[in-house]
């Protein structure tokens, strides 16, 4: 198969969006749709989403694609050593090794992902290469590393001193060597974009749960769990305890709930209820979803109240939103 034949095959007919957009609201409510041409929107998880949104917005504002914007946005977080849950500076697994999960998807259905990838600064870009330059959707572990290097990505040391010291401390205090389940140690970036042509994309990248078993893969690189995008409906992405998100097929569920007519916020709320049904330990874990529909409405919902997300709209600029939570 030629590198691009699968992609060509999957290419959608151009979306015929009439309407759009979001307002400047910084409340956790859906924005009323406007009536003119499509106006771009970016939404991403957590406070670190603000910087990612800025990078994505520049591309969308200049008329670039949702996919390019989604990739460029999360690359900012991947390269920021201050963010200890994504890319460079991410906390290691229980063996002291940083392993990264990432996925990217466009609203036409094409997607790529990598999991348990070591030594590569921008797993999201490797995921995009999987999508565009291979016949596959997902490559993992050493195979993903070899693929990345064959594509020209340079091996990079991702474990910074601060994360190594934290890990050494964790080992001392956790002689049973079990990964913690709590709400503090996992802040993936998931980012959703709507471009001026009405196309949607999603990207998600993480170092995963801190001190996880070596080789553990979370929800973030799993299409349908950590992210999902469909130009006909919208997109969603998840953050939090990945095992709980996987059990509910969370992001796909959010998109399907929007397809049934629910607003982004309501779809996220119903998906959190499903996560709760499937995870009796839900009080001990955080899960949050954010969503974007094809009209540019945004929303989010979570289990615990410590979650926030960033929304960039033409009218409102880049704003932090605190969504409602179950608890
Ligand atoms: C995981 N969901 O690996 C990821 C971690 C995370 O917000 O979201 N963090 O389980």
Coordinates of C-alpha atoms and ligand atoms in Angstrom, one line a residue:
X1 CA 0.0 0.0 0.0
X2 CA 1.4 3.4 -0.8
X3 CA 1.9 5.6 2.3
X4 CA -1.1 7.7 1.5
X5 CA -3.5 5.3 0.0
X6 CA -5.3 4.4 3.2
X7 CA -5.6 8.1 4.1
X8 CA -7.0 8.9 0.7
X9 CA -9.4 6.1 1.1
X10 CA -10.6 7.4 4.5
X11 CA -10.8 11.0 3.5
X12 CA -14.2 12.5 4.1
X13 CA -16.3 14.5 1.9
X14 CA -15.9 18.1 3.0
X15 CA -18.1 18.9 5.9
X16 CA -20.9 21.2 5.0
X17 CA -21.3 23.2 8.1
X18 CA -23.6 26.1 8.0
X19 CA -23.2 27.5 11.3
X20 CA -21.1 28.0 14.2
X21 CA -19.4 29.1 17.2
X22 CA -18.9 29.7 20.7
X23 CA -19.4 32.8 22.9
X24 CA -17.0 34.3 25.3
X25 CA -18.6 32.6 28.3
X26 CA -16.2 31.4 30.9
X27 CA -18.9 29.4 32.7
X28 CA -19.2 25.7 32.3
X29 CA -22.2 26.0 30.0
X30 CA -22.7 25.4 26.3
X31 CA -22.4 28.4 24.1
X32 CA -25.3 29.4 21.9
X33 CA -24.7 28.9 18.2
X34 CA -24.2 31.8 15.9
X35 CA -25.4 31.8 12.4
X36 CA -22.6 32.7 10.0
X37 CA -19.5 31.1 8.7
X38 CA -17.6 28.6 10.8
X39 CA -15.5 30.2 13.5
X40 CA -12.7 28.2 15.0
X41 CA -12.7 26.8 18.6
X42 CA -10.0 25.1 20.7
X43 CA -10.7 23.3 24.0
X44 CA -8.2 21.4 26.0
X45 CA -7.8 19.8 29.4
X46 CA -6.4 21.5 32.5
X47 CA -4.7 24.8 33.1
X48 CA -1.7 23.8 30.9
X49 CA -4.2 23.8 28.1
X50 CA -4.0 27.6 28.0
X51 CA -0.6 27.6 26.4
X52 CA -1.5 24.7 24.1
X53 CA -4.6 26.6 23.0
X54 CA -2.6 29.6 22.0
X55 CA -0.4 27.6 19.7
X56 CA -3.5 25.8 18.2
X57 CA -5.3 29.1 17.8
X58 CA -2.6 30.7 15.7
X59 CA -3.0 28.0 13.2
X60 CA -6.7 28.0 13.1
X61 CA -6.9 31.8 12.9
X62 CA -4.6 31.8 9.9
X63 CA -6.9 29.3 8.2
X64 CA -4.9 26.2 9.0
X65 CA -6.4 22.7 9.5
X66 CA -7.9 21.3 12.7
X67 CA -5.4 18.5 12.6
X68 CA -2.4 20.7 12.3
X69 CA -3.7 22.9 15.1
X70 CA -4.4 19.9 17.4
X71 CA -0.9 18.6 16.9
X72 CA 0.8 21.9 17.3
X73 CA -1.2 22.7 20.5
X74 CA -0.2 19.6 22.4
X75 CA 3.4 19.8 21.3
X76 CA 3.7 22.8 23.6
X77 CA 2.8 20.8 26.6
X78 CA 4.9 17.8 25.6
X79 CA 8.0 20.1 25.5
X80 CA 7.3 21.8 28.8
X81 CA 9.3 20.3 31.6
X82 CA 7.1 22.1 34.2
X83 CA 4.2 19.9 33.2
X84 CA 5.1 16.7 35.1
X85 CA 2.4 14.5 33.5
X86 CA 3.1 14.9 29.8
X87 CA 6.2 14.4 27.6
X88 CA 9.5 15.9 28.8
X89 CA 9.5 16.0 32.6
X90 CA 6.7 13.5 32.9
X91 CA 6.7 11.2 36.0
X92 CA 8.2 7.8 35.3
X93 CA 6.7 4.4 35.8
X94 CA 7.5 2.4 39.0
X95 CA 10.8 1.3 37.4
X96 CA 11.9 4.9 36.8
X97 CA 11.3 4.8 33.1
X98 CA 9.2 7.6 31.3
X99 CA 6.8 6.0 28.9
X100 CA 4.5 8.0 26.8
X101 CA 1.1 7.4 25.2
X102 CA -0.4 9.7 22.5
X103 CA -3.1 9.6 19.8
X104 CA -4.4 11.9 17.1
X105 CA -7.6 11.7 15.1
X106 CA -9.4 13.7 12.4
X107 CA -13.1 14.0 12.1
X108 CA -13.1 12.0 8.9
X109 CA -12.1 8.9 10.9
X110 CA -8.4 8.7 10.3
X111 CA -6.3 8.2 13.3
X112 CA -2.9 7.1 14.7
X113 CA -1.4 6.3 18.0
X114 CA 1.6 5.2 20.0
X115 CA 1.8 3.7 23.4
X116 CA 4.5 2.9 25.9
X117 CA 6.9 5.0 23.8
X118 CA 10.3 5.8 25.3
X119 CA 12.9 8.5 24.6
X120 CA 10.9 10.6 22.1
X121 CA 10.0 14.2 22.9
X122 CA 6.9 14.5 20.7
X123 CA 4.8 11.3 20.7
X124 CA 1.9 13.1 19.2
X125 CA 3.9 13.7 16.0
X126 CA 4.9 10.1 15.9
X127 CA 1.2 9.2 16.2
X128 CA 0.5 11.4 13.3
X129 CA 3.2 9.6 11.2
X130 CA 1.6 6.3 12.1
X131 CA -1.7 7.7 10.8
X132 CA -0.3 9.2 7.6
X133 CA 2.7 7.1 6.7
X134 CA 1.7 3.5 7.7
X135 CA -1.3 1.3 7.1
X136 CA -1.7 1.0 10.8
X137 CA -3.5 2.8 13.6
X138 CA -1.3 1.9 16.6
X139 CA 2.3 1.0 17.2
X140 CA 3.6 0.3 20.7
X141 CA 6.7 -0.1 22.9
X142 CA 10.1 -0.7 21.3
X143 CA 8.4 -0.9 17.9
X144 CA 7.1 2.6 18.3
X145 CA 10.5 3.8 19.3
X146 CA 12.2 2.2 16.3
X147 CA 9.5 3.6 14.0
X148 CA 10.0 7.1 15.4
X149 CA 13.8 6.9 15.0
X150 CA 13.3 5.6 11.4
X151 CA 11.2 8.7 10.8
X152 CA 13.9 11.0 11.9
X153 CA 12.9 11.7 15.5
X154 CA 15.9 12.1 17.8
X155 CA 16.2 10.0 21.0
X156 CA 15.9 12.4 24.0
X157 CA 16.3 11.9 27.7
X158 CA 12.8 12.6 29.2
X159 CA 13.4 12.0 32.9
X160 CA 14.3 15.3 34.5
X161 CA 16.0 15.5 37.9
X162 CA 12.8 16.7 39.7
X163 CA 10.9 13.7 38.5
X164 CA 13.7 11.3 39.3
X165 CA 13.9 12.7 42.8
X166 CA 10.1 12.4 43.3
X167 CA 10.3 8.8 42.1
X168 CA 13.1 8.0 44.5
X169 CA 11.0 9.4 47.3
X170 CA 8.0 7.5 46.2
X171 CA 9.9 4.2 46.2
X172 CA 11.1 4.8 49.7
X173 CA 7.5 5.4 51.0
X174 CA 5.9 2.7 48.9
X175 CA 7.7 -0.6 49.7
X176 CA 4.8 -2.6 48.3
X177 CA 5.7 -0.9 44.9
X178 CA 2.0 -0.4 43.9
X179 CA 0.9 2.5 41.7
X180 CA -1.2 4.9 43.6
X181 CA -4.8 5.5 42.7
X182 CA -5.6 9.1 43.5
X183 CA -6.7 12.4 42.0
X184 CA -3.3 14.1 42.0
X185 CA -1.0 12.4 39.6
X186 CA -2.5 12.4 36.2
X187 CA -3.0 15.5 34.1
X188 CA -3.0 14.5 30.4
X189 CA -3.5 17.1 27.7
X190 CA -6.4 16.3 25.4
X191 CA -7.1 19.0 22.9
X192 CA -10.0 19.4 20.4
X193 CA -10.2 21.8 17.5
X194 CA -12.7 23.1 15.0
X195 CA -11.3 24.9 12.0
X196 CA -12.7 27.4 9.6
X197 CA -13.7 24.7 7.1
X198 CA -15.8 23.0 9.8
X199 CA -13.4 20.1 10.2
X200 CA -12.7 18.7 13.7
X201 CA -9.7 17.0 15.2
X202 CA -8.5 15.6 18.5
X203 CA -5.1 15.0 20.1
X204 CA -4.2 13.5 23.4
X205 CA -0.8 12.9 24.9
X206 CA 0.5 11.9 28.4
X207 CA 3.1 10.2 30.4
X208 CA 0.3 8.3 32.0
X209 CA -0.4 7.4 35.6
X210 CA 2.7 8.1 37.7
X211 CA 4.6 5.0 38.9
X212 CA 2.4 2.7 36.8
X213 CA 3.6 -0.8 36.0
X214 CA 6.2 -0.8 33.3
X215 CA 4.3 -1.4 30.0
X216 CA 1.0 -0.2 31.3
X217 CA -1.1 1.6 28.7
X218 CA -3.9 4.0 29.7
X219 CA -6.8 5.4 27.8
X220 CA -5.1 8.3 26.1
X221 CA -3.7 6.4 23.0
X222 CA -6.9 4.3 22.6
X223 CA -9.2 5.6 20.0
X224 CA -12.6 5.8 21.5
X225 CA -11.4 5.9 25.1
X226 CA -8.9 8.8 25.4
X227 CA -10.3 10.7 22.4
X228 CA -12.7 10.5 19.5
X229 CA -13.6 12.9 16.6
X230 CA -16.3 12.8 14.0
X231 CA -17.0 15.7 11.7
X232 CA -20.7 14.8 11.6
X233 CA -21.0 15.4 15.4
X234 CA -18.0 16.7 17.3
X235 CA -15.2 15.4 19.4
X236 CA -14.3 14.5 23.0
X237 CA -11.3 13.7 25.1
X238 CA -10.7 12.3 28.6
X239 CA -8.4 12.9 31.5
X240 CA -7.9 11.1 34.7
X241 CA -7.7 7.4 35.7
X242 CA -7.4 5.7 32.4
X243 CA -8.5 2.3 33.5
X244 CA -11.9 3.8 34.4
X245 CA -12.2 5.6 31.1
X246 CA -11.4 2.5 29.1
X247 CA -14.1 0.5 30.9
X248 CA -16.7 2.9 29.7
X249 CA -15.2 3.6 26.2
X250 CA -15.5 7.2 27.4
X251 CA -14.7 9.6 24.6
X252 CA -16.7 7.5 22.0
X253 CA -19.6 7.5 24.4
X254 CA -19.5 11.3 24.7
X255 CA -19.6 11.7 20.9
X256 CA -22.4 9.2 20.6
X257 CA -24.4 11.0 23.2
X258 CA -23.9 14.3 21.3
X259 CA -25.1 12.4 18.2
X260 CA -28.2 11.6 20.0
X261 CA -28.8 15.3 20.6
X262 CA -27.2 16.0 24.0
X263 CA -25.2 19.1 24.5
X264 CA -21.5 18.8 25.1
X265 CA -21.8 19.4 28.8
X266 CA -24.7 17.0 29.2
X267 CA -22.9 14.3 27.1
X268 CA -19.9 14.6 29.4
X269 CA -22.1 14.4 32.4
X270 CA -23.8 11.2 31.2
X271 CA -20.5 9.7 30.3
X272 CA -19.2 10.4 33.8
X273 CA -22.3 8.7 35.2
X274 CA -21.4 5.6 33.0
X275 CA -17.9 5.7 34.3
X276 CA -19.3 5.7 37.9
X277 CA -21.5 2.8 37.1
X278 CA -18.6 0.8 35.9
X279 CA -16.1 1.8 38.6
X280 CA -17.3 1.3 42.2
X281 CA -14.1 2.9 43.4
X282 CA -15.1 6.2 41.7
X283 CA -14.7 8.3 44.8
X284 CA -11.0 7.5 44.8
X285 CA -10.3 8.4 41.2
X286 CA -10.7 11.4 39.0
X287 CA -12.2 11.3 35.5
X288 CA -13.0 14.3 33.4
X289 CA -14.3 14.7 29.9
X290 CA -14.4 17.7 27.6
X291 CA -16.3 18.0 24.4
X292 CA -16.8 20.1 21.3
X293 CA -19.7 19.9 18.9
X294 CA -19.6 20.7 15.2
X295 CA -21.4 24.0 15.9
X296 CA -18.6 25.1 18.2
X297 CA -20.4 24.5 21.5
X298 CA -18.1 23.3 24.3
X299 CA -18.5 21.6 27.6
X300 CA -17.0 19.4 30.3
X301 CA -17.8 17.4 33.4
X302 CA -15.8 15.4 36.0
X303 CA -16.1 13.3 39.1
X304 CA -14.0 15.5 41.5
X305 CA -14.1 19.3 41.6
X306 CA -10.4 19.7 41.0
X307 CA -10.6 19.7 37.2
X308 CA -10.5 22.7 34.8
X309 CA -10.1 23.2 31.1
X310 CA -9.2 25.9 28.7
X311 CA -11.5 27.2 25.9
X312 CA -10.4 29.6 23.1
X313 CA -13.1 31.2 21.1
X314 CA -13.1 34.2 18.7
X315 CA -15.2 36.3 21.1
X316 CA -13.9 35.2 24.4
X317 CA -10.2 34.6 23.8
X318 CA -8.5 32.0 25.9
X319 CA -10.3 31.3 29.1
X320 CA -10.1 28.8 31.9
X321 CA -13.4 27.0 32.8
X322 CA -14.3 25.1 35.9
X323 CA -16.9 22.5 35.1
X324 CA -19.5 21.0 37.4
X325 CA -18.6 17.8 39.0
X326 CA -20.3 14.7 40.4
X327 CA -18.9 15.0 43.9
Ligands
LIG1 C1 -3.8 7.7 31.9 N1 -5.6 9.2 31.4 O1 -2.7 7.3 31.5 C2 -4.2 9.1 31.5 C3 -3.6 10.0 32.5 C4 -4.3 11.3 32.6 O2 -5.0 13.3 33.2 O3 -5.2 11.6 32.2 N2 -4.2 12.2 33.1 O4 -4.6 7.0 32.6

